mmCIF file of C-alpha atoms in Angstrom:
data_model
loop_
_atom_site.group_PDB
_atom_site.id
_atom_site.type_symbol
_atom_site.label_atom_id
_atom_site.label_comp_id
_atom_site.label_asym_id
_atom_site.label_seq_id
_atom_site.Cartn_x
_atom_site.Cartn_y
_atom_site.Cartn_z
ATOM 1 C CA UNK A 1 34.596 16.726 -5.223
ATOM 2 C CA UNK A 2 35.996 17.245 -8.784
ATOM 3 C CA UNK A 3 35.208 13.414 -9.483
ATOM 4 C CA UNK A 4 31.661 13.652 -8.214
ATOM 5 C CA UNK A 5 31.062 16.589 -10.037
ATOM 6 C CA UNK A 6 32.750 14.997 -13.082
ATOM 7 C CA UNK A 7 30.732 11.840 -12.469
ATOM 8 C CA UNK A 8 27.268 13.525 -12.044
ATOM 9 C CA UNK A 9 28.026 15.465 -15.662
ATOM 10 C CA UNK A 10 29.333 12.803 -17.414
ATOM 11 C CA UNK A 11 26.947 10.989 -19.994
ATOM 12 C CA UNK A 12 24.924 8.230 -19.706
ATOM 13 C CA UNK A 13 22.627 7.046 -22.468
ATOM 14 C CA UNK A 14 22.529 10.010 -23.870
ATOM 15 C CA UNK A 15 21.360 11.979 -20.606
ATOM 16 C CA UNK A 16 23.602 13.865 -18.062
ATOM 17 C CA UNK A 17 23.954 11.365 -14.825
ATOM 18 C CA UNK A 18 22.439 13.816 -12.240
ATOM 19 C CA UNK A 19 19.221 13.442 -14.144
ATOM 20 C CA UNK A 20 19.747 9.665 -13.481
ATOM 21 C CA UNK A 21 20.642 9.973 -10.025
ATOM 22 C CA UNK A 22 17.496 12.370 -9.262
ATOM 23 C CA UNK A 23 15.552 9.760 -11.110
ATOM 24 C CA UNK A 24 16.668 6.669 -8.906
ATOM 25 C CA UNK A 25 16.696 8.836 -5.716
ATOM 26 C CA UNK A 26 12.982 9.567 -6.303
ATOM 27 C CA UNK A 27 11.681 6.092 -6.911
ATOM 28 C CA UNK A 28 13.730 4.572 -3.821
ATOM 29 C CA UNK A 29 12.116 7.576 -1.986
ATOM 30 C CA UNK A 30 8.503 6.691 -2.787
ATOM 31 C CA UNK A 31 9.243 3.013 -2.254
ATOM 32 C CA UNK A 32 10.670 3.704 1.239
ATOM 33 C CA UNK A 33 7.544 5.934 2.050
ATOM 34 C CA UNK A 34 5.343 3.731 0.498
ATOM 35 C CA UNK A 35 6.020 0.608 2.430
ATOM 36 C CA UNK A 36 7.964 2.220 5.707
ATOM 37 C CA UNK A 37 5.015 4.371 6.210
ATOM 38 C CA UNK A 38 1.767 4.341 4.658
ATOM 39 C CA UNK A 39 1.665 1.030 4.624
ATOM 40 C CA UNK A 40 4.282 -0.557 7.268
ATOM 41 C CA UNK A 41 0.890 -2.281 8.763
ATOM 42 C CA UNK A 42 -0.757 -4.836 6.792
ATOM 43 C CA UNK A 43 -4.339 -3.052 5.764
ATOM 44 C CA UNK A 44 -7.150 -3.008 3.403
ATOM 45 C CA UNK A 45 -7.046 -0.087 1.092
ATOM 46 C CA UNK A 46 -10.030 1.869 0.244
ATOM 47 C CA UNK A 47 -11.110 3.487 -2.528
ATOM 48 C CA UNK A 48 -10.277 6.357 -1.283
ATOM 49 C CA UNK A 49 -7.409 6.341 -0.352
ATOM 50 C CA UNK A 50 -6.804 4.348 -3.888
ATOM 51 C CA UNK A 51 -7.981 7.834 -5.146
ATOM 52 C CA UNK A 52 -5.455 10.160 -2.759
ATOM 53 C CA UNK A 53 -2.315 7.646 -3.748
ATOM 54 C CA UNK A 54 -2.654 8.277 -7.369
ATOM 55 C CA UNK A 55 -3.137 11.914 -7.283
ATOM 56 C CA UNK A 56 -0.262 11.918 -5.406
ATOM 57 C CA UNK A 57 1.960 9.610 -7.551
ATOM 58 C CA UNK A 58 0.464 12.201 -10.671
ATOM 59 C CA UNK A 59 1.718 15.043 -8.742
ATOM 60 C CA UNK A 60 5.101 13.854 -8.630
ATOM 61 C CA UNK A 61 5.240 12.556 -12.108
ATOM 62 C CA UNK A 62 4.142 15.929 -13.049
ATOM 63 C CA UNK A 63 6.537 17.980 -11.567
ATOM 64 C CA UNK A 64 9.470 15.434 -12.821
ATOM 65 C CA UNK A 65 7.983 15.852 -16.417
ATOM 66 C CA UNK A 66 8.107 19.646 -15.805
ATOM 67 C CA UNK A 67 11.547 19.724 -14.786
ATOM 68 C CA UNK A 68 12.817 18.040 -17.504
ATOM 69 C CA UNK A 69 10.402 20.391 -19.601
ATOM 70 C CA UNK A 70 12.711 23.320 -17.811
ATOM 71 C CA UNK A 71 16.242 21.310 -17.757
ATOM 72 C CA UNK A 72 15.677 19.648 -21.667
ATOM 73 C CA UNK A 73 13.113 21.590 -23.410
ATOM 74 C CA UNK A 74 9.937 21.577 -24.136
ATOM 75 C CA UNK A 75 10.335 19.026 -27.242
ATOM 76 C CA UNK A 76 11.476 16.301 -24.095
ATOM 77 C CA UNK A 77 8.513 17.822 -21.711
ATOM 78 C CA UNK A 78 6.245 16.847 -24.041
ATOM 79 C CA UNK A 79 7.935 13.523 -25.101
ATOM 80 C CA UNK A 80 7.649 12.076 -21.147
ATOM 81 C CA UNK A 81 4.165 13.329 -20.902
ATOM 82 C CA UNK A 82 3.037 11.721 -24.108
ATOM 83 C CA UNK A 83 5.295 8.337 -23.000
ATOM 84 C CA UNK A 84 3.627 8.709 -19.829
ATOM 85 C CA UNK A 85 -0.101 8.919 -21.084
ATOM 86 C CA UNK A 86 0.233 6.024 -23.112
ATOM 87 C CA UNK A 87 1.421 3.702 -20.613
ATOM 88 C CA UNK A 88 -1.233 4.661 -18.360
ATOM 89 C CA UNK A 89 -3.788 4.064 -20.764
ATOM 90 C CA UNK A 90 -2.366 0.611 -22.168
ATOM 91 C CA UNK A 91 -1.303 -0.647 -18.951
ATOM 92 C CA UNK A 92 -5.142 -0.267 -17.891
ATOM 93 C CA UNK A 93 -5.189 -3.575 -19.311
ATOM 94 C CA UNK A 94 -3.029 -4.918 -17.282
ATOM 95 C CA UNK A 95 -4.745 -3.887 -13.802
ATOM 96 C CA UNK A 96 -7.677 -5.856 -14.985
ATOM 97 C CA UNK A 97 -6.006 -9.004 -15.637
ATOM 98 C CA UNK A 98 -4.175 -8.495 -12.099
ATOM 99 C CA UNK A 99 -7.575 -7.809 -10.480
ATOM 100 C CA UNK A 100 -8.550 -11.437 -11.634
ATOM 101 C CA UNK A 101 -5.530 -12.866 -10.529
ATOM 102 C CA UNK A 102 -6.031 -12.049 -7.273
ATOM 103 C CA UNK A 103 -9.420 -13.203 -7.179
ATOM 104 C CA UNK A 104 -8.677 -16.729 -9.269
ATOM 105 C CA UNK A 105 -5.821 -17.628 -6.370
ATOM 106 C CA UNK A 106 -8.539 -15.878 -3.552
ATOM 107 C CA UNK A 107 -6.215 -13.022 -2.505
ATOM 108 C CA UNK A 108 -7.980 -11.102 0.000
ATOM 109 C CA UNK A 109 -7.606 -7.123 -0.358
ATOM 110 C CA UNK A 110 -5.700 -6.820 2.552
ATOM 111 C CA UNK A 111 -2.565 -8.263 1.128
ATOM 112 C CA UNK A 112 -3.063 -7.392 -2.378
ATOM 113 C CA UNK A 113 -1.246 -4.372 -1.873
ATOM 114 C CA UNK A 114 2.264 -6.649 -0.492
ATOM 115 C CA UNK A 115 2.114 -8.389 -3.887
ATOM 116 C CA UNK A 116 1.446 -5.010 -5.788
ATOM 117 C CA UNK A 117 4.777 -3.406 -4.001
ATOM 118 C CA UNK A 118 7.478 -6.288 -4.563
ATOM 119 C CA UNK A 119 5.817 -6.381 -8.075
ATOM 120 C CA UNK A 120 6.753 -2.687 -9.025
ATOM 121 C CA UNK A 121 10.483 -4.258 -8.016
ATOM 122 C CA UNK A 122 10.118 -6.748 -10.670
ATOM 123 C CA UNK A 123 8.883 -3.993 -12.946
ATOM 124 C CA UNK A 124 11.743 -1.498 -12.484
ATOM 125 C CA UNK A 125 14.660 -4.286 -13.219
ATOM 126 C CA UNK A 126 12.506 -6.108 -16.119
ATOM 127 C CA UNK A 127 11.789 -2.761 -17.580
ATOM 128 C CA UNK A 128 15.517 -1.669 -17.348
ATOM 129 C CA UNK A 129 16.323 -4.646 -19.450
ATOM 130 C CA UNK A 130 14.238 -4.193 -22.308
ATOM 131 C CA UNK A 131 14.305 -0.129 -22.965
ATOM 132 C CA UNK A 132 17.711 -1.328 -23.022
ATOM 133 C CA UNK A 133 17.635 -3.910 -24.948
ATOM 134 C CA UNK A 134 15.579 -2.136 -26.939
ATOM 135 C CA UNK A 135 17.281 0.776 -27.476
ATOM 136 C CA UNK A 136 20.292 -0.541 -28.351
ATOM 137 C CA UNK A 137 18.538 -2.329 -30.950
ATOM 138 C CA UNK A 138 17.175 0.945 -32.676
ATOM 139 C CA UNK A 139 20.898 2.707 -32.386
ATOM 140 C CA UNK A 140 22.458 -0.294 -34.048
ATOM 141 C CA UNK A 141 19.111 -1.120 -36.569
ATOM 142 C CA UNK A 142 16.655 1.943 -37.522
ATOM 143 C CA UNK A 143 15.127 -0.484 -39.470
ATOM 144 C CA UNK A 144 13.588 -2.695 -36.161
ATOM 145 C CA UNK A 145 11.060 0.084 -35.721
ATOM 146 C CA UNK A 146 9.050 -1.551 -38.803
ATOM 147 C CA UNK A 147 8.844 -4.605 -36.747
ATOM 148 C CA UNK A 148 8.118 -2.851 -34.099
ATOM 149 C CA UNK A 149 5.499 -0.619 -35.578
ATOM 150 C CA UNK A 150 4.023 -3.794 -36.951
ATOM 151 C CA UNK A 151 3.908 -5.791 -34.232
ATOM 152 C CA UNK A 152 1.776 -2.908 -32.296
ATOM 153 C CA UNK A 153 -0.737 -2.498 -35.197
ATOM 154 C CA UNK A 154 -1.034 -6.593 -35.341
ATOM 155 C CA UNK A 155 -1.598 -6.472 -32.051
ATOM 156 C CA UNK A 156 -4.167 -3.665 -31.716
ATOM 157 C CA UNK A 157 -6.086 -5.497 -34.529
ATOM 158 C CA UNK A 158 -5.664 -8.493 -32.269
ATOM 159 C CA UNK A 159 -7.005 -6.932 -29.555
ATOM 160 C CA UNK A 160 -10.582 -5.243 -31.165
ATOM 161 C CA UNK A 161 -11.135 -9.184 -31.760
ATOM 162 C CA UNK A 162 -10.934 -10.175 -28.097
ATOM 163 C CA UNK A 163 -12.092 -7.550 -25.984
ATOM 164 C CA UNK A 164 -15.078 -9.089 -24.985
ATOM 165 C CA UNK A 165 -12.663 -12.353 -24.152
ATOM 166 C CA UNK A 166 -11.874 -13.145 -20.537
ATOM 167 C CA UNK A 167 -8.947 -14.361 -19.192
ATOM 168 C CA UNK A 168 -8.570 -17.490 -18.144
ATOM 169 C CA UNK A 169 -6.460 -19.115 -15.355
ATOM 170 C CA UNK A 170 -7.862 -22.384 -15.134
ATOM 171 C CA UNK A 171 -5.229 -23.455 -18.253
ATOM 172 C CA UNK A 172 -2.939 -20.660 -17.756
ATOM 173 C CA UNK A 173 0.568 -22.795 -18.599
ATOM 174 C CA UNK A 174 2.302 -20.089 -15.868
ATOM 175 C CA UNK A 175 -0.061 -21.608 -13.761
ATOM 176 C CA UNK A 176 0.348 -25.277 -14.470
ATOM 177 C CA UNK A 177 4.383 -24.799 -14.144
ATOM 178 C CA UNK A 178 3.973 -23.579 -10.916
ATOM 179 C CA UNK A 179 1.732 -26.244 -9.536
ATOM 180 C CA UNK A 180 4.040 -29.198 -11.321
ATOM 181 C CA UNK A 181 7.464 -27.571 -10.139
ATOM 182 C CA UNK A 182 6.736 -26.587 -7.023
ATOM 183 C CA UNK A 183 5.282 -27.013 -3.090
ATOM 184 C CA UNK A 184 1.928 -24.564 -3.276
ATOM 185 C CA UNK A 185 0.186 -24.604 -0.219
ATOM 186 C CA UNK A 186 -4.061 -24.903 -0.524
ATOM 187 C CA UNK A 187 -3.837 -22.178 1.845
ATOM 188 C CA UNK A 188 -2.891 -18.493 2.767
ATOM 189 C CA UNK A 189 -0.298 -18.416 5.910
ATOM 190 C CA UNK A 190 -0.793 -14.581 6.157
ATOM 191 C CA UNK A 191 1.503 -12.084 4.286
ATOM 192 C CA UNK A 192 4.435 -14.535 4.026
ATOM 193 C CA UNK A 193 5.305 -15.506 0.334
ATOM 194 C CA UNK A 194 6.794 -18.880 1.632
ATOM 195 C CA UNK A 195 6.141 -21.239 4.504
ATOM 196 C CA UNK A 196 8.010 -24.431 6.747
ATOM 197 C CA UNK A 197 5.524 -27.571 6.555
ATOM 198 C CA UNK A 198 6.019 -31.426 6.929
ATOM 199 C CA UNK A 199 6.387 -32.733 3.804
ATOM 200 C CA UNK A 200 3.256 -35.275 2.776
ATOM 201 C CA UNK A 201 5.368 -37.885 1.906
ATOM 202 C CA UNK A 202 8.315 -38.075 4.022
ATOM 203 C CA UNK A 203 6.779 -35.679 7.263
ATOM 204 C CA UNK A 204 10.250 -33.559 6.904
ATOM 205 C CA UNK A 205 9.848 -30.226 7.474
ATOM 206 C CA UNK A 206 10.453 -28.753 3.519
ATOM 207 C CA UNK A 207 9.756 -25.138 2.278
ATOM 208 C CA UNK A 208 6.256 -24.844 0.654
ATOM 209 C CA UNK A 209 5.251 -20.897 -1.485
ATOM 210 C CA UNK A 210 2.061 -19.845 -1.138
ATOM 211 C CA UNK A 211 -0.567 -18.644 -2.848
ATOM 212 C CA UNK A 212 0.416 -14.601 -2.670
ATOM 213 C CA UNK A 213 3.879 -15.585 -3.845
ATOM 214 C CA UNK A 214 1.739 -17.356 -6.875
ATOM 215 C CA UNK A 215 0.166 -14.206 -7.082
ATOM 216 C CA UNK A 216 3.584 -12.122 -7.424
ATOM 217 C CA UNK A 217 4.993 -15.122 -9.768
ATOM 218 C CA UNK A 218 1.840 -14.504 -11.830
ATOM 219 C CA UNK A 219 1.965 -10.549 -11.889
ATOM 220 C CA UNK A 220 5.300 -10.028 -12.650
ATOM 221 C CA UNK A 221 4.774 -12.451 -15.943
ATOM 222 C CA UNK A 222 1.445 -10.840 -16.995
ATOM 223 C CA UNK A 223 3.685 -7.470 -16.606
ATOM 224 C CA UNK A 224 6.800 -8.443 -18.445
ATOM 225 C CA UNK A 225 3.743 -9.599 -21.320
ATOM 226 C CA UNK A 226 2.154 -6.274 -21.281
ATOM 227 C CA UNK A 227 5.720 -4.321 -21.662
ATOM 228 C CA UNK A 228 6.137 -6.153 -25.020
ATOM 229 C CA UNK A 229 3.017 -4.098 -26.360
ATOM 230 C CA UNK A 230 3.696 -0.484 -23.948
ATOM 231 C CA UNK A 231 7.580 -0.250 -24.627
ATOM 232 C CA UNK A 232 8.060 -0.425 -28.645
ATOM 233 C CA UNK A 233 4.673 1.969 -28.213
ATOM 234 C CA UNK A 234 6.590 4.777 -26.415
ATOM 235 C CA UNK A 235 8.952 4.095 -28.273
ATOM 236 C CA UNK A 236 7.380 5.547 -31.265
ATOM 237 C CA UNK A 237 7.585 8.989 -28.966
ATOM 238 C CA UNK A 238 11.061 9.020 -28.645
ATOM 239 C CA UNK A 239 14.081 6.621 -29.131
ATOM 240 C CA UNK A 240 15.305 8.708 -25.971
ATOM 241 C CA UNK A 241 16.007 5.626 -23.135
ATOM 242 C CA UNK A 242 15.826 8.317 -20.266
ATOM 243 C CA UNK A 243 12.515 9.593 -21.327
ATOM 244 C CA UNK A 244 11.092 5.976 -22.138
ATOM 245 C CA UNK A 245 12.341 4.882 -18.699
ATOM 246 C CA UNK A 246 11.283 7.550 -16.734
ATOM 247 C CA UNK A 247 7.813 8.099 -17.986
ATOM 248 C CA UNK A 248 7.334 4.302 -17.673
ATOM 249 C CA UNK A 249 8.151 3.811 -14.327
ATOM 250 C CA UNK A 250 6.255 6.944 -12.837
ATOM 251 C CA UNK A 251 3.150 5.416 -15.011
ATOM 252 C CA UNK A 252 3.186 2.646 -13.294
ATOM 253 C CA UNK A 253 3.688 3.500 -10.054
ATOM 254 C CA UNK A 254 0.492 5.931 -10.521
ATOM 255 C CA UNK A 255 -1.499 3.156 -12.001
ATOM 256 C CA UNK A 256 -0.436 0.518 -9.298
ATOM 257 C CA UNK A 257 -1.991 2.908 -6.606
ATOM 258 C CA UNK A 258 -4.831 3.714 -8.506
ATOM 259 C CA UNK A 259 -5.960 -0.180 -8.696
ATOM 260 C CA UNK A 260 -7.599 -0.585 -5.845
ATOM 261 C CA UNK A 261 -10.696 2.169 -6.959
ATOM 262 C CA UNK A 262 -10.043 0.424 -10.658
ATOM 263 C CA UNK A 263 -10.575 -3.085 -9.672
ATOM 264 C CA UNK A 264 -13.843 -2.146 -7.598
ATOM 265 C CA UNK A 265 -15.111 -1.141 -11.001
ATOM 266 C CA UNK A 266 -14.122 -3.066 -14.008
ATOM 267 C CA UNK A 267 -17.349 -3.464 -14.913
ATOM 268 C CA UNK A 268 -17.484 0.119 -15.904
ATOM 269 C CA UNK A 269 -14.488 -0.012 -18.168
ATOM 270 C CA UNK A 270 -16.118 -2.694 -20.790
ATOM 271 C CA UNK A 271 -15.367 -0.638 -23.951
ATOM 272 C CA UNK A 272 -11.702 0.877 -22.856
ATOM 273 C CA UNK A 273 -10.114 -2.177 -24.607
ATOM 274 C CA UNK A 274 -11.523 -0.923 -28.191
ATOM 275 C CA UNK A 275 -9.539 2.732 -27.179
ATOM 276 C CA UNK A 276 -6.981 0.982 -25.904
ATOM 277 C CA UNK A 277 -6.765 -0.720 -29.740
ATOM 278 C CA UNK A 278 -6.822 2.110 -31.616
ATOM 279 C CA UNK A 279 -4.009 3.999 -29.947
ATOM 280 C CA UNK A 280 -1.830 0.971 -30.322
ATOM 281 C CA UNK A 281 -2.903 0.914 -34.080
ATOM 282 C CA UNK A 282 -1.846 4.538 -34.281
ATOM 283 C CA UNK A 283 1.138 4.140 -32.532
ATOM 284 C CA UNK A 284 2.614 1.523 -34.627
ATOM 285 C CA UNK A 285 1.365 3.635 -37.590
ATOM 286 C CA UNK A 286 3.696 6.315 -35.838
ATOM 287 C CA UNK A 287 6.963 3.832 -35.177
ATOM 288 C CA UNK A 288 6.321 2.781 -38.845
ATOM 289 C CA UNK A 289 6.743 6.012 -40.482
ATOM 290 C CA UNK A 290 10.230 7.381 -38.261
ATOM 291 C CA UNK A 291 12.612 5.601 -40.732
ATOM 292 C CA UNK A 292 10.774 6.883 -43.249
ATOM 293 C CA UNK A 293 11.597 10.276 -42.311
ATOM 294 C CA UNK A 294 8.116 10.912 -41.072
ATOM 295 C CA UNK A 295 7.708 12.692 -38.105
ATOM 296 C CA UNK A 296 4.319 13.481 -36.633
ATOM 297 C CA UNK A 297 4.072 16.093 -34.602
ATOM 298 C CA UNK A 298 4.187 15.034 -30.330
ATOM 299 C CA UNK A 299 2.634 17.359 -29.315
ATOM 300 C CA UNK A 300 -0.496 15.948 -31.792
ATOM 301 C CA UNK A 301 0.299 12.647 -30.567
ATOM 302 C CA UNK A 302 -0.360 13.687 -27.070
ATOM 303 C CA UNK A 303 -3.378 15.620 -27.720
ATOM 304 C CA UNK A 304 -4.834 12.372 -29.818
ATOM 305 C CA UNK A 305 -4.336 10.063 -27.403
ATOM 306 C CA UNK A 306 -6.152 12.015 -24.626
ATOM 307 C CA UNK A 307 -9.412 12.324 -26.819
ATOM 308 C CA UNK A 308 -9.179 8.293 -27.878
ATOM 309 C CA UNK A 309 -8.790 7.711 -24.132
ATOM 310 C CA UNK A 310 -11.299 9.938 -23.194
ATOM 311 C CA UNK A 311 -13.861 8.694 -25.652
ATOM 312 C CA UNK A 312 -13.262 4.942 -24.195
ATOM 313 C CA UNK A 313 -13.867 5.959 -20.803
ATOM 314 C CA UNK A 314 -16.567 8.082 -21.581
ATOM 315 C CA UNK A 315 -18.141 5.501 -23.863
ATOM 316 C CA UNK A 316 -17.950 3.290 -21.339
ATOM 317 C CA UNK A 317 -19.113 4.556 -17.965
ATOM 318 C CA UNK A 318 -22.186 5.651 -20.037
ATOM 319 C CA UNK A 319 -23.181 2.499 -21.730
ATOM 320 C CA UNK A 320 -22.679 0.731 -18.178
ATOM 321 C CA UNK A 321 -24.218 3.447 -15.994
ATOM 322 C CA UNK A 322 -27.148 0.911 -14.778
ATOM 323 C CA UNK A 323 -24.541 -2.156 -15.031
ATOM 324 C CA UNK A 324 -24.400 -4.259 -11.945
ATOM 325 C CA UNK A 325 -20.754 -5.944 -11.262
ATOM 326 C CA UNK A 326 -19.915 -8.852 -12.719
ATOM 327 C CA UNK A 327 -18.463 -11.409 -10.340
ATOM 328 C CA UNK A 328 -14.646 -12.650 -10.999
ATOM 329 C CA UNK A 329 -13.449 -16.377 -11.474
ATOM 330 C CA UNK A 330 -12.847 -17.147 -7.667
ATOM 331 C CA UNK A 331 -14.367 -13.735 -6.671
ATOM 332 C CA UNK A 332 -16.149 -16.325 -3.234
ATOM 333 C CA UNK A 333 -13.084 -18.101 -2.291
ATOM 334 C CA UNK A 334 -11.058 -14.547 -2.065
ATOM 335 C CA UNK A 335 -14.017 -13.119 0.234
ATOM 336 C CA UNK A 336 -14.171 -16.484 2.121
ATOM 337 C CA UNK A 337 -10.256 -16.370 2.627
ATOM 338 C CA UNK A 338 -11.090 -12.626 4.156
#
């Protein structure tokens, strides 16, 4: 008893190791809910129930943001709720460019969710590995936060010049490696990530991946992309690992069960990437200034990056209120594969 107790108080990056352990317990308990019982039966998800999953997921994230608000203070409440906003919002991004994945490689709906679910795997080990990385770089090096700081403002510059760009798969090099290196089959075989078929040449029975475990290939790179922009951004927050951590994870795992009402309207969301831009601008701006002894104010932060967000969305929906939907690249194979 003595050496759990001692175990649970002793430190770890900076935060007790119960907070950890609540942490982990909580993730592998929505993960074992998630796919042992709302979804242990392969089916489409609606709208909806999109809708229902993510106020859900928010529930919980808010309630672990308010008891570290209780257990840290408020100064570490509001640091996971402002980490937390901003990778919903620049993750956003990210379910888009999913959404036309799936429909490039003709994923039907009904098994968009399996490649969603091992994805968030991918996301909680790759993320691990570069907060860490990350903030190990910032204890050793104050100074990286210029580069980091930079790096976000290039890149929200970057990004007011190609919002209106679409992604492309056709010459996607992920893509290309995939279909050079390995056995893809032409077709689905189900919800199974890799198949037993004769080989062409030789009529020996060889293991061939198919197109959902493309999919998940695809996702988990587009992801591990994305996290180069979202973790130097929270970053700017707080050089805290448990708080950057945390308030990733529980954004994504909200935003992940939102994208099934999100990808049914993309077309609405035309101008988020300009609000998207700015907050990254700002954000580096913020990162920039910390080693300068400049500290602006989080709860500010928090409040500025609602309104940007808000004005995006808002923007948006009204400018594409009489929009009809714009079809994605291999939107007719996916609904002839369903």
């Amino acid at each position: 008893m003595e050496f759990l107790q001692a175990f649970l108080f002793s430190d770890f990056l900076g935060t007790p190791a119960y907070f950890w352990v609540v942490f982990i317990s909580m993730v592998i308990g929505l993960l074992v809910f998630d796919l042992g019982f709302l979804h242990k039966d392969q089916k489409e998800i609606e709208a909806k129930e999109s809708f229902i999953l993510y106020a859900g997921y928010m529930a919980i994230a808010f309630g672990f943001g308010a008891w570290v608000w209780y257990a840290r203070g408020a100064q570490s409440g509001l640091e996971f709720f402002t980490g937390y906003l901003i990778e919903q919002s620049l993750a956003m991004d990210n379910i888009f460019v999913i959404a036309t994945v799936f429909a490039f490689l003709g994923i039907p709906r009904i098994y968009q969710h399996r490649v969603l679910f091992w994805g968030i795997i991918g996301v909680i080990v790759f993320r691990a590995i570069l907060i860490g990385l990350g903030a190990a770089l910032v204890m050793s090096f104050q100074s990286v936060l210029f580069l980091f700081g930079a790096f976000l403002v290039f890149t929200g510059l970057k990004m007011f010049k190609t919002s209106n760009d679409k992604p492309s798969l056709e010459e996607n090099w992920i893509v290309k490696f995939i279909r050079k290196h390995f056995r893809v089959t032409d077709q689905l075989h189900g919800e199974k990530f890799r198949v037993k078929l004769p080989d062409p040449k030789t009529g020996k029975l060889v293991w061939f991946i198919t197109p959902l475990f493309v999919a998940l290939i695809i996702v988990e790179f587009v992801d591990l992309i994305f996290a180069v922009d979202s973790v130097p951004a929270i970053f700017a927050v707080t050089q805290d690992p448990f708080i950057v951590y945390t308030s990733n994870i529980f954004a994504i795992l909200g935003l992940r069960a939102l994208y099934f009402a999100l990808a049914a309207a993309m077309h609405r969301f035309k101008y988020l990437q300009y609000s998207l831009a700015v907050i990254l601008v700002l954000v580096g701006i913020k990162i920039f200034l910390v080693p300068l002894g400049v500290k602006i104010d989080t709860a500010l932060s928090l409040a500025v990056t609602i309104g940007v967000l808000a004005a995006g969305i808002g923007w948006s929906l009204w400018k594409t209120r009489n929009d009809m939907p714009e079809p994605l690249p291999g939107a007719r194979k996916a609904e002839a594969a369903e």
